[in-house]
Amino acid sequence: MNFNLSEEQLMIQQAARDFAQNELLPGVIERDRDQKFPTEQVKKMAELGFLGMMVDPKYGGSGLDAVSYVVAMEEIAKVDASAAVVMSVNNSLVCAGLEKYANEDQKQKYLMPLASGQVIGAFALSEPEAGSDATSQKTTAEDKGDYYLLNGIKNWITNGGTAQYYIVIAHTNPEKKHKGINAFIVEKGWEGFEIGLKEDKMGIRGSDTHSLIFNNVKVPKENRIGEDGFGFNFAMAVLNGGRIGIASQALGIASGAYELALKYAKTRKAFGTEIINHQAIAFKLADMATQITAARMLCYKAASEKDQGLDISESGAMAKLYASQVAMDTTVEAVQIHGGYGYVKEYHVERLMRDAKITQIYEGTSEIQKIVISRSISKK
Ligand code: CAA
């Protein structure tokens, strides 16, 4: 078993690291403070091919493997977790779903601009009264012959305000439960489609999270993805891949906080020596390094299984469950190691601690990951 990255993966890692240091680090504190979307930075991510990393170049993507995607995501999230979630949603929830399940016309029209990063996309599943229990959503799309009439509200949608195209999941036949759900591509600006309030969040404040309101929106029949009734299975399949993206974001948050804490511990002195020479601090760093390495291995394993075309429901859920816990634990300890400095904005670790929490919530809470994992292992 070879745990080394290939030459190409190392190059991508370096490119992402340079981009994060040169383009994301300047202004990251201010964007967090002002809830400012990283517009210019996302344009540069598009130029680097980071918004459609795994998509075939014939559809505007970079044609890379999922391990490269994890490697790049970690480097971006180390510095700016908000930019990382914009990247994760566009890559894993939007582009990957369209590449695998959309028809050729849909790919030409929607995937091409999304994968090349000319526009970005959003994935709208959650609702005010249906988050974890995705089957209980209330949004409906009534079949009217050559179009569907879409009505309902979606909540907490990443890229909600900045996206141009939205994948929206809705019931077309509620009696059929999850078999009566479909996925649609909806364009910003269509009559009756309103972008709702922007959420004022604890973390990932540079990303924009909105509710979406659909009031008699006419969605052409050709914008349904897949066969009638495929929407729930589509959402689940897409989320399996999305969880690798969020696991990598969590990994990046953890390794970013760890690197800052290690650097600080090597220079800060207390009781006549650098604090890393105190076992109380050294053991915290030892735990952090071990857990981050384990989280990285789970992310690489899930990504490598994706590259082999294997079922990634279990490995993706394990990577997300564990990496998000490591992100929380590591960032809390990084703040502790920094002492009073850790509690102020300019040392970055307090932001990483706030950013970490959402990784245990979105794209399936940790409790949902345990449902997915336990169902998978019980089948064996
Ligand atoms: N992978 C593939 N298929 C899956 C699956 C998975 N992980 N989980 C369920 N399915 C399939 C089942 O096989 C079944 O298919 P068939 O009927 O064809 O056999 C179908 O889905 C229904 O399965 P269940 O009966 O198990 O469904 P359930 O109602 O018990 O729910 C659940 C299962 C796993 C809890 C699911 O509801 C779930 O994943 N919930 C969490 C939703 C979620 O992650 N939301 C995040 C929102 S997106 C977001 O955060 C976006 C953002 O902007 C960042």
PDB file of C-alpha atoms in Angstrom, residues 23-294:
ATOM      1  CA  GLU A  23      -4.602  35.211  -2.361  1.00  0.00           C
ATOM      2  CA  LEU A  24      -6.723  33.943   0.516  1.00  0.00           C
ATOM      3  CA  LEU A  25      -4.712  34.880   3.585  1.00  0.00           C
ATOM      4  CA  PRO A  26      -4.695  38.633   2.886  1.00  0.00           C
ATOM      5  CA  GLY A  27      -8.099  39.893   4.007  1.00  0.00           C
ATOM      6  CA  VAL A  28      -9.387  36.642   5.506  1.00  0.00           C
ATOM      7  CA  ILE A  29      -9.961  38.272   8.917  1.00  0.00           C
ATOM      8  CA  GLU A  30     -11.822  41.197   7.360  1.00  0.00           C
ATOM      9  CA  ARG A  31     -13.982  38.970   5.152  1.00  0.00           C
ATOM     10  CA  ASP A  32     -14.945  36.986   8.258  1.00  0.00           C
ATOM     11  CA  ARG A  33     -15.713  40.166  10.194  1.00  0.00           C
ATOM     12  CA  ASP A  34     -17.758  41.750   7.378  1.00  0.00           C
ATOM     13  CA  GLN A  35     -19.349  38.533   6.065  1.00  0.00           C
ATOM     14  CA  LYS A  36     -17.847  39.370   2.689  1.00  0.00           C
ATOM     15  CA  PHE A  37     -17.955  36.755  -0.049  1.00  0.00           C
ATOM     16  CA  PRO A  38     -14.478  36.133  -1.572  1.00  0.00           C
ATOM     17  CA  THR A  39     -15.571  37.195  -5.069  1.00  0.00           C
ATOM     18  CA  GLU A  40     -12.146  37.964  -6.557  1.00  0.00           C
ATOM     19  CA  GLN A  41     -10.581  34.933  -4.902  1.00  0.00           C
ATOM     20  CA  VAL A  42     -13.267  32.602  -6.289  1.00  0.00           C
ATOM     21  CA  LYS A  43     -12.582  33.976  -9.785  1.00  0.00           C
ATOM     22  CA  LYS A  44      -8.922  33.049  -9.336  1.00  0.00           C
ATOM     23  CA  MET A  45      -9.923  29.608  -8.065  1.00  0.00           C
ATOM     24  CA  ALA A  46     -11.832  29.194 -11.333  1.00  0.00           C
ATOM     25  CA  GLU A  47      -8.733  30.185 -13.326  1.00  0.00           C
ATOM     26  CA  LEU A  48      -6.726  27.557 -11.451  1.00  0.00           C
ATOM     27  CA  GLY A  49      -9.341  24.929 -12.304  1.00  0.00           C
ATOM     28  CA  PHE A  50     -10.367  24.399  -8.667  1.00  0.00           C
ATOM     29  CA  LEU A  51     -14.124  24.717  -9.229  1.00  0.00           C
ATOM     30  CA  GLY A  52     -14.566  21.674 -11.444  1.00  0.00           C
ATOM     31  CA  MET A  53     -11.563  19.639 -10.417  1.00  0.00           C
ATOM     32  CA  MET A  54     -12.917  16.162 -11.107  1.00  0.00           C
ATOM     33  CA  VAL A  55     -14.988  17.009 -14.194  1.00  0.00           C
ATOM     34  CA  ASP A  56     -13.911  15.764 -17.599  1.00  0.00           C
ATOM     35  CA  PRO A  57     -12.115  18.553 -19.543  1.00  0.00           C
ATOM     36  CA  LYS A  58     -14.645  18.108 -22.366  1.00  0.00           C
ATOM     37  CA  TYR A  59     -17.206  19.624 -19.960  1.00  0.00           C
ATOM     38  CA  GLY A  60     -14.920  22.418 -18.784  1.00  0.00           C
ATOM     39  CA  GLY A  61     -13.330  20.633 -15.814  1.00  0.00           C
ATOM     40  CA  SER A  62      -9.754  19.802 -14.832  1.00  0.00           C
ATOM     41  CA  GLY A  63     -10.098  16.015 -15.152  1.00  0.00           C
ATOM     42  CA  LEU A  64      -8.257  15.271 -11.903  1.00  0.00           C
ATOM     43  CA  ASP A  65      -8.806  12.486  -9.403  1.00  0.00           C
ATOM     44  CA  ALA A  66     -10.642  12.779  -6.094  1.00  0.00           C
ATOM     45  CA  VAL A  67      -7.416  12.446  -4.068  1.00  0.00           C
ATOM     46  CA  SER A  68      -6.118  15.620  -5.789  1.00  0.00           C
ATOM     47  CA  TYR A  69      -9.380  17.314  -4.856  1.00  0.00           C
ATOM     48  CA  VAL A  70      -8.944  16.356  -1.175  1.00  0.00           C
ATOM     49  CA  VAL A  71      -5.344  17.570  -1.214  1.00  0.00           C
ATOM     50  CA  ALA A  72      -6.351  20.960  -2.696  1.00  0.00           C
ATOM     51  CA  MET A  73      -9.342  21.310  -0.367  1.00  0.00           C
ATOM     52  CA  GLU A  74      -7.128  20.778   2.690  1.00  0.00           C
ATOM     53  CA  GLU A  75      -4.750  23.554   1.615  1.00  0.00           C
ATOM     54  CA  ILE A  76      -7.558  26.017   0.865  1.00  0.00           C
ATOM     55  CA  ALA A  77      -9.448  25.258   4.110  1.00  0.00           C
ATOM     56  CA  LYS A  78      -6.294  25.649   6.218  1.00  0.00           C
ATOM     57  CA  VAL A  79      -6.384  29.328   5.411  1.00  0.00           C
ATOM     58  CA  ASP A  80      -9.973  30.168   4.459  1.00  0.00           C
ATOM     59  CA  ALA A  81     -12.709  27.665   5.295  1.00  0.00           C
ATOM     60  CA  SER A  82     -15.314  29.914   3.667  1.00  0.00           C
ATOM     61  CA  ALA A  83     -13.609  29.755   0.274  1.00  0.00           C
ATOM     62  CA  ALA A  84     -13.281  26.002   0.830  1.00  0.00           C
ATOM     63  CA  VAL A  85     -17.013  25.444   1.200  1.00  0.00           C
ATOM     64  CA  VAL A  86     -17.739  27.446  -1.961  1.00  0.00           C
ATOM     65  CA  MET A  87     -15.307  25.110  -3.714  1.00  0.00           C
ATOM     66  CA  SER A  88     -16.692  21.962  -2.086  1.00  0.00           C
ATOM     67  CA  VAL A  89     -20.333  22.660  -2.944  1.00  0.00           C
ATOM     68  CA  ASN A  90     -19.535  23.584  -6.543  1.00  0.00           C
ATOM     69  CA  ASN A  91     -17.317  20.538  -7.069  1.00  0.00           C
ATOM     70  CA  SER A  92     -19.054  17.798  -5.149  1.00  0.00           C
ATOM     71  CA  LEU A  93     -22.715  18.663  -4.862  1.00  0.00           C
ATOM     72  CA  VAL A  94     -23.245  20.468  -8.143  1.00  0.00           C
ATOM     73  CA  CYS A  95     -20.682  19.474 -10.799  1.00  0.00           C
ATOM     74  CA  ALA A  96     -20.248  15.848  -9.716  1.00  0.00           C
ATOM     75  CA  GLY A  97     -24.021  15.296  -9.638  1.00  0.00           C
ATOM     76  CA  LEU A  98     -24.510  16.839 -13.075  1.00  0.00           C
ATOM     77  CA  GLU A  99     -21.597  14.993 -14.637  1.00  0.00           C
ATOM     78  CA  LYS A 100     -22.840  11.636 -13.401  1.00  0.00           C
ATOM     79  CA  TYR A 101     -26.600  12.002 -13.780  1.00  0.00           C
ATOM     80  CA  ALA A 102     -27.515  14.897 -16.129  1.00  0.00           C
ATOM     81  CA  ASN A 103     -28.231  14.326 -19.817  1.00  0.00           C
ATOM     82  CA  GLU A 104     -25.977  15.653 -22.586  1.00  0.00           C
ATOM     83  CA  ASP A 105     -28.044  18.812 -23.197  1.00  0.00           C
ATOM     84  CA  GLN A 106     -28.023  19.632 -19.487  1.00  0.00           C
ATOM     85  CA  LYS A 107     -24.271  19.066 -19.333  1.00  0.00           C
ATOM     86  CA  GLN A 108     -23.634  21.367 -22.291  1.00  0.00           C
ATOM     87  CA  LYS A 109     -25.877  24.091 -20.932  1.00  0.00           C
ATOM     88  CA  TYR A 110     -25.166  23.929 -17.189  1.00  0.00           C
ATOM     89  CA  LEU A 111     -22.135  21.786 -16.387  1.00  0.00           C
ATOM     90  CA  MET A 112     -19.783  23.567 -18.821  1.00  0.00           C
ATOM     91  CA  PRO A 113     -20.066  27.022 -17.195  1.00  0.00           C
ATOM     92  CA  LEU A 114     -20.172  25.536 -13.681  1.00  0.00           C
ATOM     93  CA  ALA A 115     -17.115  23.307 -14.049  1.00  0.00           C
ATOM     94  CA  SER A 116     -15.050  26.060 -15.643  1.00  0.00           C
ATOM     95  CA  GLY A 117     -16.134  28.407 -12.863  1.00  0.00           C
ATOM     96  CA  GLN A 118     -17.763  31.036 -15.117  1.00  0.00           C
ATOM     97  CA  VAL A 119     -20.688  30.738 -12.704  1.00  0.00           C
ATOM     98  CA  ILE A 120     -21.135  28.873  -9.447  1.00  0.00           C
ATOM     99  CA  GLY A 121     -23.885  26.553  -8.310  1.00  0.00           C
ATOM    100  CA  ALA A 122     -25.861  25.659  -5.208  1.00  0.00           C
ATOM    101  CA  PHE A 123     -27.618  22.541  -3.940  1.00  0.00           C
ATOM    102  CA  ALA A 124     -30.991  23.067  -2.294  1.00  0.00           C
ATOM    103  CA  LEU A 125     -32.283  20.188  -0.172  1.00  0.00           C
ATOM    104  CA  SER A 126     -32.723  21.440   3.413  1.00  0.00           C
ATOM    105  CA  GLU A 127     -35.893  23.207   4.498  1.00  0.00           C
ATOM    106  CA  PRO A 128     -37.067  25.046   7.617  1.00  0.00           C
ATOM    107  CA  GLU A 129     -38.728  21.830   8.873  1.00  0.00           C
ATOM    108  CA  ALA A 130     -36.664  19.162   7.101  1.00  0.00           C
ATOM    109  CA  GLY A 131     -32.893  18.966   7.518  1.00  0.00           C
ATOM    110  CA  SER A 132     -31.791  15.495   8.584  1.00  0.00           C
ATOM    111  CA  ASP A 133     -35.142  13.959   7.641  1.00  0.00           C
ATOM    112  CA  ALA A 134     -34.761  14.791   3.975  1.00  0.00           C
ATOM    113  CA  THR A 135     -37.827  12.773   2.860  1.00  0.00           C
ATOM    114  CA  SER A 136     -40.116  15.051   4.875  1.00  0.00           C
ATOM    115  CA  GLN A 137     -39.453  18.114   2.776  1.00  0.00           C
ATOM    116  CA  LYS A 138     -42.471  20.220   1.831  1.00  0.00           C
ATOM    117  CA  THR A 139     -41.341  21.822  -1.429  1.00  0.00           C
ATOM    118  CA  THR A 140     -43.504  20.605  -4.294  1.00  0.00           C
ATOM    119  CA  ALA A 141     -43.105  20.518  -8.057  1.00  0.00           C
ATOM    120  CA  GLU A 142     -46.473  19.883  -9.657  1.00  0.00           C
ATOM    121  CA  ASP A 143     -46.425  18.246 -13.084  1.00  0.00           C
ATOM    122  CA  LYS A 144     -48.188  20.592 -15.516  1.00  0.00           C
ATOM    123  CA  GLY A 145     -47.390  18.820 -18.773  1.00  0.00           C
ATOM    124  CA  ASP A 146     -44.371  20.489 -20.309  1.00  0.00           C
ATOM    125  CA  TYR A 147     -43.268  22.151 -17.094  1.00  0.00           C
ATOM    126  CA  TYR A 148     -43.335  21.715 -13.312  1.00  0.00           C
ATOM    127  CA  LEU A 149     -44.720  24.368 -10.967  1.00  0.00           C
ATOM    128  CA  LEU A 150     -42.271  24.739  -8.083  1.00  0.00           C
ATOM    129  CA  ASN A 151     -43.422  26.013  -4.678  1.00  0.00           C
ATOM    130  CA  GLY A 152     -41.685  26.035  -1.309  1.00  0.00           C
ATOM    131  CA  ILE A 153     -38.810  27.322   0.790  1.00  0.00           C
ATOM    132  CA  LYS A 154     -35.246  26.008   1.084  1.00  0.00           C
ATOM    133  CA  ASN A 155     -32.998  26.983   3.992  1.00  0.00           C
ATOM    134  CA  TRP A 156     -29.279  27.351   4.753  1.00  0.00           C
ATOM    135  CA  ILE A 157     -28.232  27.107   1.136  1.00  0.00           C
ATOM    136  CA  THR A 158     -24.482  27.596   0.635  1.00  0.00           C
ATOM    137  CA  ASN A 159     -23.739  29.894  -2.348  1.00  0.00           C
ATOM    138  CA  GLY A 160     -27.436  30.796  -2.090  1.00  0.00           C
ATOM    139  CA  GLY A 161     -26.992  34.414  -3.152  1.00  0.00           C
ATOM    140  CA  THR A 162     -24.020  34.120  -5.493  1.00  0.00           C
ATOM    141  CA  ALA A 163     -25.025  31.022  -7.466  1.00  0.00           C
ATOM    142  CA  GLN A 164     -26.402  31.262 -10.970  1.00  0.00           C
ATOM    143  CA  TYR A 165     -27.751  27.698 -11.165  1.00  0.00           C
ATOM    144  CA  TYR A 166     -29.432  25.730  -8.379  1.00  0.00           C
ATOM    145  CA  ILE A 167     -30.138  22.029  -8.036  1.00  0.00           C
ATOM    146  CA  VAL A 168     -33.467  21.961  -6.219  1.00  0.00           C
ATOM    147  CA  ILE A 169     -34.977  18.814  -4.696  1.00  0.00           C
ATOM    148  CA  ALA A 170     -38.784  18.704  -4.511  1.00  0.00           C
ATOM    149  CA  HIS A 171     -41.733  16.344  -4.096  1.00  0.00           C
ATOM    150  CA  THR A 172     -43.667  15.669  -7.282  1.00  0.00           C
ATOM    151  CA  ASN A 173     -45.799  12.983  -5.689  1.00  0.00           C
ATOM    152  CA  PRO A 174     -45.750  13.127  -1.865  1.00  0.00           C
ATOM    153  CA  GLU A 175     -47.784   9.891  -1.447  1.00  0.00           C
ATOM    154  CA  LYS A 176     -44.901   7.975  -2.954  1.00  0.00           C
ATOM    155  CA  LYS A 177     -42.579   9.251  -0.180  1.00  0.00           C
ATOM    156  CA  HIS A 178     -38.940   9.218  -1.326  1.00  0.00           C
ATOM    157  CA  LYS A 179     -39.890   7.632  -4.663  1.00  0.00           C
ATOM    158  CA  GLY A 180     -41.974  10.731  -5.430  1.00  0.00           C
ATOM    159  CA  ILE A 181     -39.049  13.155  -5.186  1.00  0.00           C
ATOM    160  CA  ASN A 182     -37.258  14.781  -8.128  1.00  0.00           C
ATOM    161  CA  ALA A 183     -34.214  17.010  -8.677  1.00  0.00           C
ATOM    162  CA  PHE A 184     -34.392  20.055 -10.955  1.00  0.00           C
ATOM    163  CA  ILE A 185     -31.976  22.608 -12.351  1.00  0.00           C
ATOM    164  CA  VAL A 186     -33.336  26.091 -11.642  1.00  0.00           C
ATOM    165  CA  GLU A 187     -31.841  29.350 -12.893  1.00  0.00           C
ATOM    166  CA  LYS A 188     -31.475  32.542 -10.920  1.00  0.00           C
ATOM    167  CA  GLY A 189     -33.819  35.223 -12.242  1.00  0.00           C
ATOM    168  CA  TRP A 190     -36.719  32.942 -13.179  1.00  0.00           C
ATOM    169  CA  GLU A 191     -40.082  34.477 -12.347  1.00  0.00           C
ATOM    170  CA  GLY A 192     -41.219  33.613  -8.832  1.00  0.00           C
ATOM    171  CA  PHE A 193     -37.737  32.621  -7.621  1.00  0.00           C
ATOM    172  CA  GLU A 194     -36.577  34.912  -4.837  1.00  0.00           C
ATOM    173  CA  ILE A 195     -33.330  34.807  -2.862  1.00  0.00           C
ATOM    174  CA  GLY A 196     -34.241  35.092   0.828  1.00  0.00           C
ATOM    175  CA  LEU A 197     -32.376  36.472   3.814  1.00  0.00           C
ATOM    176  CA  LYS A 198     -28.650  35.958   4.245  1.00  0.00           C
ATOM    177  CA  GLU A 199     -27.863  34.114   7.475  1.00  0.00           C
ATOM    178  CA  ASP A 200     -25.655  35.842  10.085  1.00  0.00           C
ATOM    179  CA  LYS A 201     -23.492  32.841  10.991  1.00  0.00           C
ATOM    180  CA  MET A 202     -21.086  31.814  13.762  1.00  0.00           C
ATOM    181  CA  GLY A 203     -18.438  30.653  11.273  1.00  0.00           C
ATOM    182  CA  ILE A 204     -17.647  30.326   7.565  1.00  0.00           C
ATOM    183  CA  ARG A 205     -18.852  33.918   7.473  1.00  0.00           C
ATOM    184  CA  GLY A 206     -17.225  34.661   4.120  1.00  0.00           C
ATOM    185  CA  SER A 207     -19.548  32.177   2.417  1.00  0.00           C
ATOM    186  CA  ASP A 208     -23.087  33.272   1.701  1.00  0.00           C
ATOM    187  CA  THR A 209     -25.890  31.186   3.114  1.00  0.00           C
ATOM    188  CA  HIS A 210     -29.466  32.064   2.161  1.00  0.00           C
ATOM    189  CA  SER A 211     -32.987  30.802   2.150  1.00  0.00           C
ATOM    190  CA  LEU A 212     -34.579  30.397  -1.288  1.00  0.00           C
ATOM    191  CA  ILE A 213     -38.248  31.064  -1.972  1.00  0.00           C
ATOM    192  CA  PHE A 214     -40.088  29.457  -4.882  1.00  0.00           C
ATOM    193  CA  ASN A 215     -43.486  30.869  -5.662  1.00  0.00           C
ATOM    194  CA  ASN A 216     -45.087  29.255  -8.734  1.00  0.00           C
ATOM    195  CA  VAL A 217     -41.766  28.975 -10.547  1.00  0.00           C
ATOM    196  CA  LYS A 218     -42.159  27.317 -13.955  1.00  0.00           C
ATOM    197  CA  VAL A 219     -39.399  24.732 -14.372  1.00  0.00           C
ATOM    198  CA  PRO A 220     -39.202  23.265 -17.896  1.00  0.00           C
ATOM    199  CA  LYS A 221     -39.600  19.508 -18.002  1.00  0.00           C
ATOM    200  CA  GLU A 222     -36.159  19.145 -19.614  1.00  0.00           C
ATOM    201  CA  ASN A 223     -34.618  20.521 -16.407  1.00  0.00           C
ATOM    202  CA  ARG A 224     -35.508  17.433 -14.365  1.00  0.00           C
ATOM    203  CA  ILE A 225     -32.419  15.350 -13.621  1.00  0.00           C
ATOM    204  CA  GLY A 226     -32.789  11.653 -14.399  1.00  0.00           C
ATOM    205  CA  GLU A 227     -35.883   9.483 -14.517  1.00  0.00           C
ATOM    206  CA  ASP A 228     -39.097  10.484 -12.745  1.00  0.00           C
ATOM    207  CA  GLY A 229     -38.756   9.711  -9.025  1.00  0.00           C
ATOM    208  CA  PHE A 230     -34.954   9.617  -9.024  1.00  0.00           C
ATOM    209  CA  GLY A 231     -34.465  12.816  -6.973  1.00  0.00           C
ATOM    210  CA  PHE A 232     -33.974  11.302  -3.506  1.00  0.00           C
ATOM    211  CA  ASN A 233     -31.478   8.702  -4.673  1.00  0.00           C
ATOM    212  CA  PHE A 234     -29.762  11.457  -6.658  1.00  0.00           C
ATOM    213  CA  ALA A 235     -29.474  13.621  -3.521  1.00  0.00           C
ATOM    214  CA  MET A 236     -28.125  10.738  -1.438  1.00  0.00           C
ATOM    215  CA  ALA A 237     -25.563   9.763  -4.081  1.00  0.00           C
ATOM    216  CA  VAL A 238     -24.411  13.366  -4.471  1.00  0.00           C
ATOM    217  CA  LEU A 239     -24.158  13.829  -0.709  1.00  0.00           C
ATOM    218  CA  ASN A 240     -21.931  10.751  -0.412  1.00  0.00           C
ATOM    219  CA  GLY A 241     -19.353  12.611  -2.508  1.00  0.00           C
ATOM    220  CA  GLY A 242     -20.121  15.933  -0.834  1.00  0.00           C
ATOM    221  CA  ARG A 243     -19.142  14.411   2.490  1.00  0.00           C
ATOM    222  CA  ILE A 244     -15.610  13.802   1.187  1.00  0.00           C
ATOM    223  CA  GLY A 245     -15.432  17.511   0.379  1.00  0.00           C
ATOM    224  CA  ILE A 246     -16.612  18.573   3.845  1.00  0.00           C
ATOM    225  CA  ALA A 247     -14.318  16.001   5.493  1.00  0.00           C
ATOM    226  CA  SER A 248     -11.419  17.610   3.609  1.00  0.00           C
ATOM    227  CA  GLN A 249     -12.569  21.050   4.665  1.00  0.00           C
ATOM    228  CA  ALA A 250     -12.609  19.851   8.292  1.00  0.00           C
ATOM    229  CA  LEU A 251      -9.159  18.304   7.810  1.00  0.00           C
ATOM    230  CA  GLY A 252      -7.857  21.628   6.491  1.00  0.00           C
ATOM    231  CA  ILE A 253      -9.349  23.572   9.399  1.00  0.00           C
ATOM    232  CA  ALA A 254      -7.687  21.131  11.815  1.00  0.00           C
ATOM    233  CA  SER A 255      -4.298  21.155  10.125  1.00  0.00           C
ATOM    234  CA  GLY A 256      -4.366  24.952   9.781  1.00  0.00           C
ATOM    235  CA  ALA A 257      -5.008  25.330  13.514  1.00  0.00           C
ATOM    236  CA  TYR A 258      -2.373  22.716  14.349  1.00  0.00           C
ATOM    237  CA  GLU A 259       0.317  24.421  12.250  1.00  0.00           C
ATOM    238  CA  LEU A 260      -0.395  27.762  13.921  1.00  0.00           C
ATOM    239  CA  ALA A 261      -0.329  26.178  17.378  1.00  0.00           C
ATOM    240  CA  LEU A 262       2.942  24.337  16.676  1.00  0.00           C
ATOM    241  CA  LYS A 263       4.616  27.521  15.440  1.00  0.00           C
ATOM    242  CA  TYR A 264       3.391  29.461  18.438  1.00  0.00           C
ATOM    243  CA  ALA A 265       4.477  26.757  20.898  1.00  0.00           C
ATOM    244  CA  LYS A 266       8.006  26.799  19.463  1.00  0.00           C
ATOM    245  CA  THR A 267       8.430  30.545  19.994  1.00  0.00           C
ATOM    246  CA  ARG A 268       6.328  31.508  23.015  1.00  0.00           C
ATOM    247  CA  LYS A 269       8.264  31.236  26.255  1.00  0.00           C
ATOM    248  CA  ALA A 270       6.920  30.528  29.741  1.00  0.00           C
ATOM    249  CA  PHE A 271       8.746  29.472  32.876  1.00  0.00           C
ATOM    250  CA  GLY A 272      12.095  30.004  31.168  1.00  0.00           C
ATOM    251  CA  THR A 273      11.582  27.874  28.058  1.00  0.00           C
ATOM    252  CA  GLU A 274       9.520  27.585  24.860  1.00  0.00           C
ATOM    253  CA  ILE A 275       6.124  26.215  25.818  1.00  0.00           C
ATOM    254  CA  ILE A 276       6.543  23.189  23.528  1.00  0.00           C
ATOM    255  CA  ASN A 277       9.072  21.966  26.108  1.00  0.00           C
ATOM    256  CA  HIS A 278       6.282  21.689  28.662  1.00  0.00           C
ATOM    257  CA  GLN A 279       4.697  18.283  28.463  1.00  0.00           C
ATOM    258  CA  ALA A 280       1.211  19.725  28.940  1.00  0.00           C
ATOM    259  CA  ILE A 281       1.583  21.528  25.594  1.00  0.00           C
ATOM    260  CA  ALA A 282       3.690  18.900  23.823  1.00  0.00           C
ATOM    261  CA  PHE A 283       1.115  16.176  24.524  1.00  0.00           C
ATOM    262  CA  LYS A 284      -1.694  18.337  23.131  1.00  0.00           C
ATOM    263  CA  LEU A 285       0.336  18.774  19.926  1.00  0.00           C
ATOM    264  CA  ALA A 286       1.079  15.035  19.818  1.00  0.00           C
ATOM    265  CA  ASP A 287      -2.627  14.244  20.023  1.00  0.00           C
ATOM    266  CA  MET A 288      -3.428  16.826  17.358  1.00  0.00           C
ATOM    267  CA  ALA A 289      -0.791  15.494  14.943  1.00  0.00           C
ATOM    268  CA  THR A 290      -1.958  11.897  15.419  1.00  0.00           C
ATOM    269  CA  GLN A 291      -5.644  12.684  14.962  1.00  0.00           C
ATOM    270  CA  ILE A 292      -5.021  14.858  11.902  1.00  0.00           C
ATOM    271  CA  THR A 293      -2.967  12.095  10.282  1.00  0.00           C
ATOM    272  CA  ALA A 294      -5.779   9.607  10.936  1.00  0.00           C
TER     273      ALA A 294
END
